Amino acid sequence: MEEQKENRPQAALDEAPAALAACPPGRQHCRISDQETNGKTSAASSNDFSDPIYKEIAITNGYINRMTREELRSKLAEFKLETRGVKDVLKKRLKNYYKKQKLMQKEHTSGNSCYDYICVVDFEATCEEGNPPEFVHEIIEFPVVLVNTRTLEIEDTFQQYVKPEINPKLSNFCISLTGITQDIVDKADTFPQVLQNVVEWMRQRELGTKYSYSMLTDGSWDMSKFLNIQCRISRIKYPSFAKKWINIRKSYGNFYKVPRNQTKLTIMLENLGMNYDGRPHSGLDDSKNIARIAIRMLQDGCDLRVNERIHGGQLMTVSSSVPLEGAPAPQMPRYRN
């Protein structure tokens, strides 16, 4: 719920290795990777960085940095890669393509995601115009978009509306913003029942048992604020499967090296060469568009992994050095005493 919350040499890549690109005879051969992600490492990161491959990687990164946007697009098209996006995104995409090719040659790395599935969630909540600080937000839409990280496709979706308890009558501002009408929430289940339905939906897809998965949100508020507050209102404990998540804004900013003000949903889409699809502030449509960003980032070589968690009701950062583990099998939390 976002409302609340230079001169370049020509044909530089022709100097890349013949094994990775069709290069004219006599050109210098070099290969690339990307070691620019603030300590985040690739599948081969456990290797000794004194290996000559990393010198070749650094040299080819330099060639890519000197390419014009049109040169980047031409080279991406040659490899049948996505050519849309701002220049920095195109550079990152091309670097990671070469990185994967080289590492696959060297160590047969698969390039798989950290998890089998990603569950994208973007709640809609009750709201008032001006967002007064004393107003208590209650979840009124619970969407989940299931992304298969192997096929890089949206595999399934879940959506249910929720009846608010503290402020059962929606403001005109809330109705206009979200498109959720009073009649819709009046007929909806209360939050504990909707959460139970979510848990059952996730169980049917064997998340946390047969398949590893992680939750993903657009920012910190969905889990640390909206879900946290809602569980207190509904007198239930915070669900264990949602205690850690991927904040895609952080992942996007770190991966593409952009400032925080460039990680708004519509800006992320625009910089990746995409338009918003659907109705803004529809929880399901927002979640689908966030999923599109996640898919593009995976295609560009980003290892999306948990980077935030909630502990004792407080938001905390998860270091990339923490051992990787998926979310637990979903269970309905107990009621509070």
CSV table of C-alpha atoms in Angstrom, one decimal:
chain,number,residue,atom,x,y,z
A,1,MET,CA,0.0,0.0,0.0
A,2,GLU,CA,2.4,2.6,-1.3
A,3,GLU,CA,0.3,5.6,-0.6
A,4,GLN,CA,0.8,5.1,3.1
A,5,LYS,CA,4.0,3.8,3.2
A,6,GLU,CA,30.0,10.4,-21.6
A,7,ASN,CA,32.0,9.2,-24.6
A,8,ARG,CA,31.8,5.5,-25.1
A,9,PRO,CA,33.9,3.3,-27.5
A,10,GLN,CA,32.0,1.5,-30.2
A,11,ALA,CA,31.4,-2.2,-30.1
A,12,ALA,CA,33.0,-2.6,-26.8
A,13,LEU,CA,31.5,-6.1,-26.1
A,14,ASP,CA,33.0,-7.4,-29.3
A,15,GLU,CA,36.1,-7.7,-27.1
A,16,ALA,CA,34.4,-10.3,-25.0
A,17,PRO,CA,35.3,-14.0,-25.3
A,18,ALA,CA,34.3,-16.0,-28.4
A,19,ALA,CA,32.8,-18.6,-26.2
A,20,LEU,CA,30.3,-16.0,-24.9
A,21,ALA,CA,29.8,-13.7,-27.9
A,22,ALA,CA,30.4,-13.8,-31.6
A,23,CYS,CA,33.6,-11.8,-31.8
A,24,PRO,CA,35.6,-10.6,-34.9
A,25,PRO,CA,39.0,-12.3,-35.3
A,26,GLY,CA,41.9,-10.8,-33.5
A,27,ARG,CA,39.8,-9.1,-30.8
A,28,GLN,CA,41.0,-9.2,-27.2
A,29,HIS,CA,39.2,-12.0,-25.2
A,30,CYS,CA,37.9,-11.2,-21.8
A,31,ARG,CA,35.0,-12.3,-19.6
A,32,ILE,CA,32.7,-10.7,-17.1
A,33,SER,CA,30.9,-11.0,-13.8
A,34,ASP,CA,29.6,-8.5,-11.3
A,35,GLN,CA,31.2,-7.9,-8.0
A,36,GLU,CA,29.4,-4.7,-7.3
A,37,THR,CA,26.6,-5.8,-5.0
A,38,ASN,CA,27.8,-4.7,-1.6
A,39,GLY,CA,29.3,-8.0,-0.5
A,40,LYS,CA,26.6,-10.1,-2.0
A,41,THR,CA,28.1,-12.9,-3.9
A,42,SER,CA,27.3,-15.3,-6.7
A,43,ALA,CA,26.9,-19.1,-6.6
A,44,ALA,CA,30.7,-19.3,-7.0
A,45,SER,CA,31.4,-16.8,-4.2
A,46,SER,CA,33.1,-19.4,-2.0
A,47,ASN,CA,35.9,-19.5,-4.5
A,48,ASP,CA,39.3,-17.8,-4.2
A,49,PHE,CA,39.0,-14.3,-5.7
A,50,SER,CA,42.7,-14.6,-6.7
A,51,ASP,CA,41.5,-16.9,-9.5
A,52,PRO,CA,42.4,-15.2,-12.9
A,53,ILE,CA,38.8,-15.4,-13.9
A,54,TYR,CA,38.0,-12.4,-11.6
A,55,LYS,CA,40.6,-10.3,-13.3
A,56,GLU,CA,39.0,-11.0,-16.7
A,57,ILE,CA,35.7,-10.2,-15.1
A,58,ALA,CA,36.8,-6.8,-13.9
A,59,ILE,CA,38.3,-6.0,-17.3
A,60,THR,CA,35.1,-6.8,-19.1
A,61,ASN,CA,33.0,-4.9,-16.6
A,62,GLY,CA,35.0,-1.9,-17.6
A,63,TYR,CA,34.1,-2.4,-21.3
A,64,ILE,CA,30.4,-2.6,-20.4
A,65,ASN,CA,30.6,0.6,-18.3
A,66,ARG,CA,31.9,2.5,-21.4
A,67,MET,CA,29.2,1.3,-23.7
A,68,THR,CA,26.4,3.6,-25.0
A,69,ARG,CA,22.8,2.7,-24.4
A,70,GLU,CA,22.3,1.7,-28.0
A,71,GLU,CA,25.4,-0.5,-27.8
A,72,LEU,CA,24.0,-2.2,-24.7
A,73,ARG,CA,20.7,-2.8,-26.3
A,74,SER,CA,22.3,-4.2,-29.4
A,75,LYS,CA,24.4,-6.6,-27.4
A,76,LEU,CA,21.4,-7.6,-25.3
A,77,ALA,CA,19.3,-8.3,-28.4
A,78,GLU,CA,22.1,-10.4,-29.8
A,79,PHE,CA,21.8,-12.7,-26.8
A,80,LYS,CA,18.0,-12.5,-27.0
A,81,LEU,CA,17.8,-10.7,-23.6
A,82,GLU,CA,15.3,-8.0,-22.6
A,83,THR,CA,16.4,-4.6,-24.1
A,84,ARG,CA,14.0,-2.4,-22.1
A,85,GLY,CA,15.2,-0.3,-19.2
A,86,VAL,CA,17.3,2.6,-18.2
A,87,LYS,CA,21.0,2.5,-19.0
A,88,ASP,CA,22.2,1.4,-15.5
A,89,VAL,CA,19.7,-1.5,-15.6
A,90,LEU,CA,20.9,-2.5,-19.1
A,91,LYS,CA,24.5,-2.6,-17.9
A,92,LYS,CA,23.6,-4.7,-14.9
A,93,ARG,CA,21.7,-7.1,-17.1
A,94,LEU,CA,24.5,-7.6,-19.5
A,95,LYS,CA,27.1,-8.0,-16.8
A,96,ASN,CA,25.1,-10.6,-15.0
A,97,TYR,CA,24.5,-12.5,-18.3
A,98,TYR,CA,28.2,-12.8,-18.9
A,99,LYS,CA,28.8,-13.6,-15.2
A,100,LYS,CA,26.4,-16.6,-15.4
A,101,GLN,CA,27.8,-17.8,-18.6
A,102,LYS,CA,31.4,-17.7,-17.3
A,103,LEU,CA,30.6,-19.3,-13.9
A,104,MET,CA,28.5,-22.0,-15.6
A,105,GLN,CA,31.5,-22.8,-17.8
A,106,LYS,CA,33.9,-22.9,-14.8
A,107,GLU,CA,31.8,-24.7,-12.2
A,108,HIS,CA,28.6,-25.7,-13.8
A,109,THR,CA,26.5,-23.5,-11.5
A,110,SER,CA,22.8,-23.6,-12.2
A,111,GLY,CA,21.9,-20.0,-11.5
A,112,ASN,CA,18.9,-21.1,-9.5
A,113,SER,CA,17.1,-18.8,-7.1
A,114,CYS,CA,17.6,-19.1,-3.4
A,115,TYR,CA,14.0,-20.4,-3.1
A,116,ASP,CA,11.7,-22.6,-5.2
A,117,TYR,CA,8.9,-20.0,-4.8
A,118,ILE,CA,8.3,-16.4,-3.7
A,119,CYS,CA,5.0,-15.3,-2.2
A,120,VAL,CA,4.4,-11.6,-3.0
A,121,VAL,CA,2.1,-9.8,-0.5
A,122,ASP,CA,0.8,-6.3,-0.7
A,123,PHE,CA,-1.9,-5.6,1.8
A,124,GLU,CA,-4.6,-2.9,1.5
A,125,ALA,CA,-5.7,-1.3,4.7
A,126,THR,CA,-8.3,1.1,6.0
A,127,CYS,CA,-7.1,4.7,5.7
A,128,GLU,CA,-8.1,8.3,6.1
A,129,GLU,CA,-7.1,11.3,4.0
A,130,GLY,CA,-3.9,12.8,5.3
A,131,ASN,CA,-3.0,9.6,7.1
A,132,PRO,CA,-3.5,10.9,10.6
A,133,PRO,CA,-0.9,9.3,13.0
A,134,GLU,CA,-3.6,8.2,15.5
A,135,PHE,CA,-5.6,6.3,12.9
A,136,VAL,CA,-5.5,2.5,13.3
A,137,HIS,CA,-5.0,0.7,10.0
A,138,GLU,CA,-6.8,-2.6,9.5
A,139,ILE,CA,-6.2,-5.0,6.7
A,140,ILE,CA,-9.1,-5.1,4.2
A,141,GLU,CA,-7.4,-7.0,1.3
A,142,PHE,CA,-5.1,-10.0,1.6
A,143,PRO,CA,-3.5,-10.9,-1.7
A,144,VAL,CA,-0.8,-13.5,-2.4
A,145,VAL,CA,1.0,-13.9,-5.8
A,146,LEU,CA,3.0,-17.1,-6.1
A,147,VAL,CA,6.1,-16.8,-8.3
A,148,ASN,CA,7.8,-19.9,-9.5
A,149,THR,CA,11.5,-19.0,-9.5
A,150,ARG,CA,12.4,-21.8,-11.9
A,151,THR,CA,9.9,-21.0,-14.7
A,152,LEU,CA,10.0,-17.2,-13.8
A,153,GLU,CA,6.3,-17.0,-14.1
A,154,ILE,CA,3.4,-16.2,-11.8
A,155,GLU,CA,2.0,-19.6,-11.1
A,156,ASP,CA,-1.0,-18.8,-8.9
A,157,THR,CA,-2.8,-16.1,-7.0
A,158,PHE,CA,-4.9,-15.7,-3.8
A,159,GLN,CA,-7.1,-12.8,-2.9
A,160,GLN,CA,-9.7,-12.3,-0.2
A,161,TYR,CA,-11.2,-9.2,1.4
A,162,VAL,CA,-11.4,-8.7,5.1
A,163,LYS,CA,-14.0,-7.1,7.4
A,164,PRO,CA,-12.5,-4.5,9.6
A,165,GLU,CA,-13.5,-4.4,13.3
A,166,ILE,CA,-12.4,-1.1,14.8
A,167,ASN,CA,-13.4,1.1,11.9
A,168,PRO,CA,-16.0,-1.0,10.1
A,169,LYS,CA,-17.1,1.9,7.9
A,170,LEU,CA,-14.7,2.8,5.2
A,171,SER,CA,-13.8,6.4,4.5
A,172,ASN,CA,-14.7,7.9,1.1
A,173,PHE,CA,-10.9,8.4,0.7
A,174,CYS,CA,-10.2,4.7,1.3
A,175,ILE,CA,-12.9,3.6,-1.1
A,176,SER,CA,-11.6,5.9,-3.8
A,177,LEU,CA,-8.0,4.9,-3.3
A,178,THR,CA,-8.4,1.2,-3.1
A,179,GLY,CA,-11.6,0.6,-5.1
A,180,ILE,CA,-12.8,-1.6,-2.2
A,181,THR,CA,-16.4,-0.7,-1.4
A,182,GLN,CA,-18.3,-0.9,1.8
A,183,ASP,CA,-20.5,-3.7,0.5
A,184,ILE,CA,-17.3,-5.8,-0.2
A,185,VAL,CA,-16.0,-5.6,3.3
A,186,ASP,CA,-19.4,-6.0,4.9
A,187,LYS,CA,-19.7,-9.4,3.2
A,188,ALA,CA,-16.1,-10.4,3.9
A,189,ASP,CA,-14.7,-12.7,6.6
A,190,THR,CA,-12.8,-11.4,9.6
A,191,PHE,CA,-9.1,-11.5,9.6
A,192,PRO,CA,-8.5,-14.7,11.5
A,193,GLN,CA,-10.7,-16.7,9.0
A,194,VAL,CA,-8.9,-15.1,6.0
A,195,LEU,CA,-5.5,-15.9,7.5
A,196,GLN,CA,-6.6,-19.5,8.0
A,197,ASN,CA,-7.6,-19.6,4.3
A,198,VAL,CA,-4.2,-18.2,3.4
A,199,VAL,CA,-2.5,-20.9,5.5
A,200,GLU,CA,-4.6,-23.6,3.8
A,201,TRP,CA,-3.9,-22.3,0.4
A,202,MET,CA,-0.1,-22.3,1.0
A,203,ARG,CA,-0.3,-25.8,2.5
A,204,GLN,CA,-2.1,-27.1,-0.6
A,205,ARG,CA,0.9,-25.9,-2.6
A,206,GLU,CA,3.3,-27.7,-0.3
A,207,LEU,CA,5.2,-24.5,0.6
A,208,GLY,CA,7.7,-25.1,3.4
A,209,THR,CA,7.4,-28.9,3.1
A,210,LYS,CA,8.2,-30.0,-0.5
A,211,TYR,CA,9.2,-26.6,-1.8
A,212,SER,CA,11.2,-23.8,-0.2
A,213,TYR,CA,9.8,-20.3,-0.3
A,214,SER,CA,10.0,-16.8,1.1
A,215,MET,CA,7.6,-13.9,1.5
A,216,LEU,CA,8.3,-10.7,-0.4
A,217,THR,CA,6.9,-7.2,0.0
A,218,ASP,CA,7.3,-3.8,-1.4
A,219,GLY,CA,8.8,-2.1,1.6
A,220,SER,CA,8.7,-2.9,5.3
A,221,TRP,CA,5.2,-1.7,6.3
A,222,ASP,CA,3.2,-4.7,5.1
A,223,MET,CA,4.7,-7.1,7.7
A,224,SER,CA,6.2,-4.8,10.4
A,225,LYS,CA,3.2,-2.5,10.6
A,226,PHE,CA,0.0,-3.7,8.9
A,227,LEU,CA,0.2,-7.4,9.8
A,228,ASN,CA,1.7,-6.7,13.2
A,229,ILE,CA,-1.1,-4.3,14.1
A,230,GLN,CA,-3.8,-6.6,12.6
A,231,CYS,CA,-2.7,-9.6,14.7
A,232,ARG,CA,-2.9,-7.5,17.8
A,233,ILE,CA,-6.4,-6.3,16.8
A,234,SER,CA,-7.5,-9.8,16.1
A,235,ARG,CA,-5.9,-11.1,19.3
A,236,ILE,CA,-3.7,-13.7,17.5
A,237,LYS,CA,0.0,-14.3,17.6
A,238,TYR,CA,2.1,-13.1,14.7
A,239,PRO,CA,2.3,-16.0,12.1
A,240,SER,CA,5.8,-17.6,12.0
A,241,PHE,CA,5.9,-17.9,8.2
A,242,ALA,CA,5.8,-14.1,7.9
A,243,LYS,CA,8.5,-13.3,10.4
A,244,LYS,CA,11.1,-12.9,7.7
A,245,TRP,CA,10.7,-11.5,4.2
A,246,ILE,CA,12.4,-10.0,1.2
A,247,ASN,CA,12.0,-6.2,1.0
A,248,ILE,CA,12.2,-5.8,-2.7
A,249,ARG,CA,13.0,-2.1,-2.4
A,250,LYS,CA,16.2,-2.9,-0.6
A,251,SER,CA,17.1,-5.6,-3.0
A,252,TYR,CA,16.4,-3.4,-6.0
A,253,GLY,CA,18.4,-0.5,-4.6
A,254,ASN,CA,21.4,-2.7,-3.7
A,255,PHE,CA,21.3,-4.6,-7.0
A,256,TYR,CA,20.9,-1.8,-9.4
A,257,LYS,CA,22.8,0.7,-7.3
A,258,VAL,CA,20.1,3.4,-7.1
A,259,PRO,CA,19.1,5.6,-4.2
A,260,ARG,CA,16.0,5.0,-2.0
A,261,ASN,CA,13.9,7.6,-3.9
A,262,GLN,CA,14.3,5.4,-7.0
A,263,THR,CA,12.6,2.4,-5.4
A,264,LYS,CA,9.0,3.4,-5.5
A,265,LEU,CA,6.9,0.8,-7.3
A,266,THR,CA,6.1,2.8,-10.4
A,267,ILE,CA,9.7,4.1,-10.7
A,268,MET,CA,11.1,0.6,-10.4
A,269,LEU,CA,8.8,-0.6,-13.2
A,270,GLU,CA,9.7,2.4,-15.4
A,271,ASN,CA,13.4,1.9,-14.9
A,272,LEU,CA,13.0,-1.7,-16.0
A,273,GLY,CA,11.1,-0.6,-19.1
A,274,MET,CA,7.7,-1.7,-17.9
A,275,ASN,CA,4.4,0.0,-17.3
A,276,TYR,CA,2.0,-0.6,-14.3
A,277,ASP,CA,-0.6,-3.2,-15.3
A,278,GLY,CA,-4.0,-3.0,-13.6
A,279,ARG,CA,-5.5,-0.6,-11.0
A,280,PRO,CA,-3.0,1.1,-8.6
A,281,HIS,CA,-3.8,0.4,-4.9
A,282,SER,CA,-5.6,-2.8,-5.7
A,283,GLY,CA,-3.7,-5.2,-3.5
A,284,LEU,CA,-3.8,-8.0,-6.0
A,285,ASP,CA,-2.7,-5.8,-8.9
A,286,ASP,CA,0.0,-4.2,-6.9
A,287,SER,CA,1.3,-7.7,-5.9
A,288,LYS,CA,1.3,-8.8,-9.5
A,289,ASN,CA,3.3,-5.8,-10.5
A,290,ILE,CA,5.8,-6.3,-7.7
A,291,ALA,CA,6.0,-9.9,-8.9
A,292,ARG,CA,6.9,-8.7,-12.4
A,293,ILE,CA,9.8,-6.7,-10.9
A,294,ALA,CA,11.0,-9.7,-8.9
A,295,ILE,CA,10.9,-11.9,-12.0
A,296,ARG,CA,12.9,-9.3,-14.0
A,297,MET,CA,15.5,-9.0,-11.2
A,298,LEU,CA,15.9,-12.8,-11.2
A,299,GLN,CA,16.3,-12.7,-14.9
A,300,ASP,CA,18.9,-10.0,-14.5
A,301,GLY,CA,20.9,-12.3,-12.1
A,302,CYS,CA,19.8,-11.0,-8.7
A,303,ASP,CA,19.7,-13.5,-5.9
A,304,LEU,CA,16.6,-12.4,-4.0
A,305,ARG,CA,16.9,-13.4,-0.4
A,306,VAL,CA,15.5,-12.5,3.0
A,307,ASN,CA,16.8,-9.1,4.1
A,308,GLU,CA,14.3,-8.1,6.9
A,309,ARG,CA,12.5,-9.7,9.9
A,310,ILE,CA,10.4,-8.9,12.8
A,311,HIS,CA,11.5,-9.8,16.3
A,312,GLY,CA,9.7,-8.8,19.5
A,313,GLY,CA,7.5,-6.5,17.4
A,314,GLN,CA,10.5,-4.6,16.1
A,315,LEU,CA,11.7,-4.4,12.5
A,316,MET,CA,15.3,-5.7,12.0
A,317,THR,CA,17.7,-6.1,9.1
A,318,VAL,CA,18.9,-9.5,8.1
A,319,SER,CA,22.5,-9.6,6.9
A,320,SER,CA,23.3,-11.3,3.6
A,321,SER,CA,26.0,-13.3,5.5
A,322,VAL,CA,23.3,-15.1,7.5
A,323,PRO,CA,22.8,-18.8,6.4
A,324,LEU,CA,20.1,-19.1,3.8
A,325,GLU,CA,16.8,-20.7,4.9
A,326,GLY,CA,13.3,-20.7,3.6
A,327,ALA,CA,10.2,-19.8,5.5
A,328,PRO,CA,8.7,-22.6,7.7
A,329,ALA,CA,5.6,-24.5,6.7
A,330,PRO,CA,2.6,-22.2,7.3
A,331,GLN,CA,0.6,-22.7,10.4
A,332,MET,CA,-2.4,-20.8,11.9
A,333,PRO,CA,-1.1,-18.9,14.9
A,334,ARG,CA,-2.6,-19.4,18.3
A,335,TYR,CA,-4.9,-16.8,19.9
A,336,ARG,CA,-3.4,-14.5,22.5
A,337,ASN,CA,-4.3,-15.0,26.2
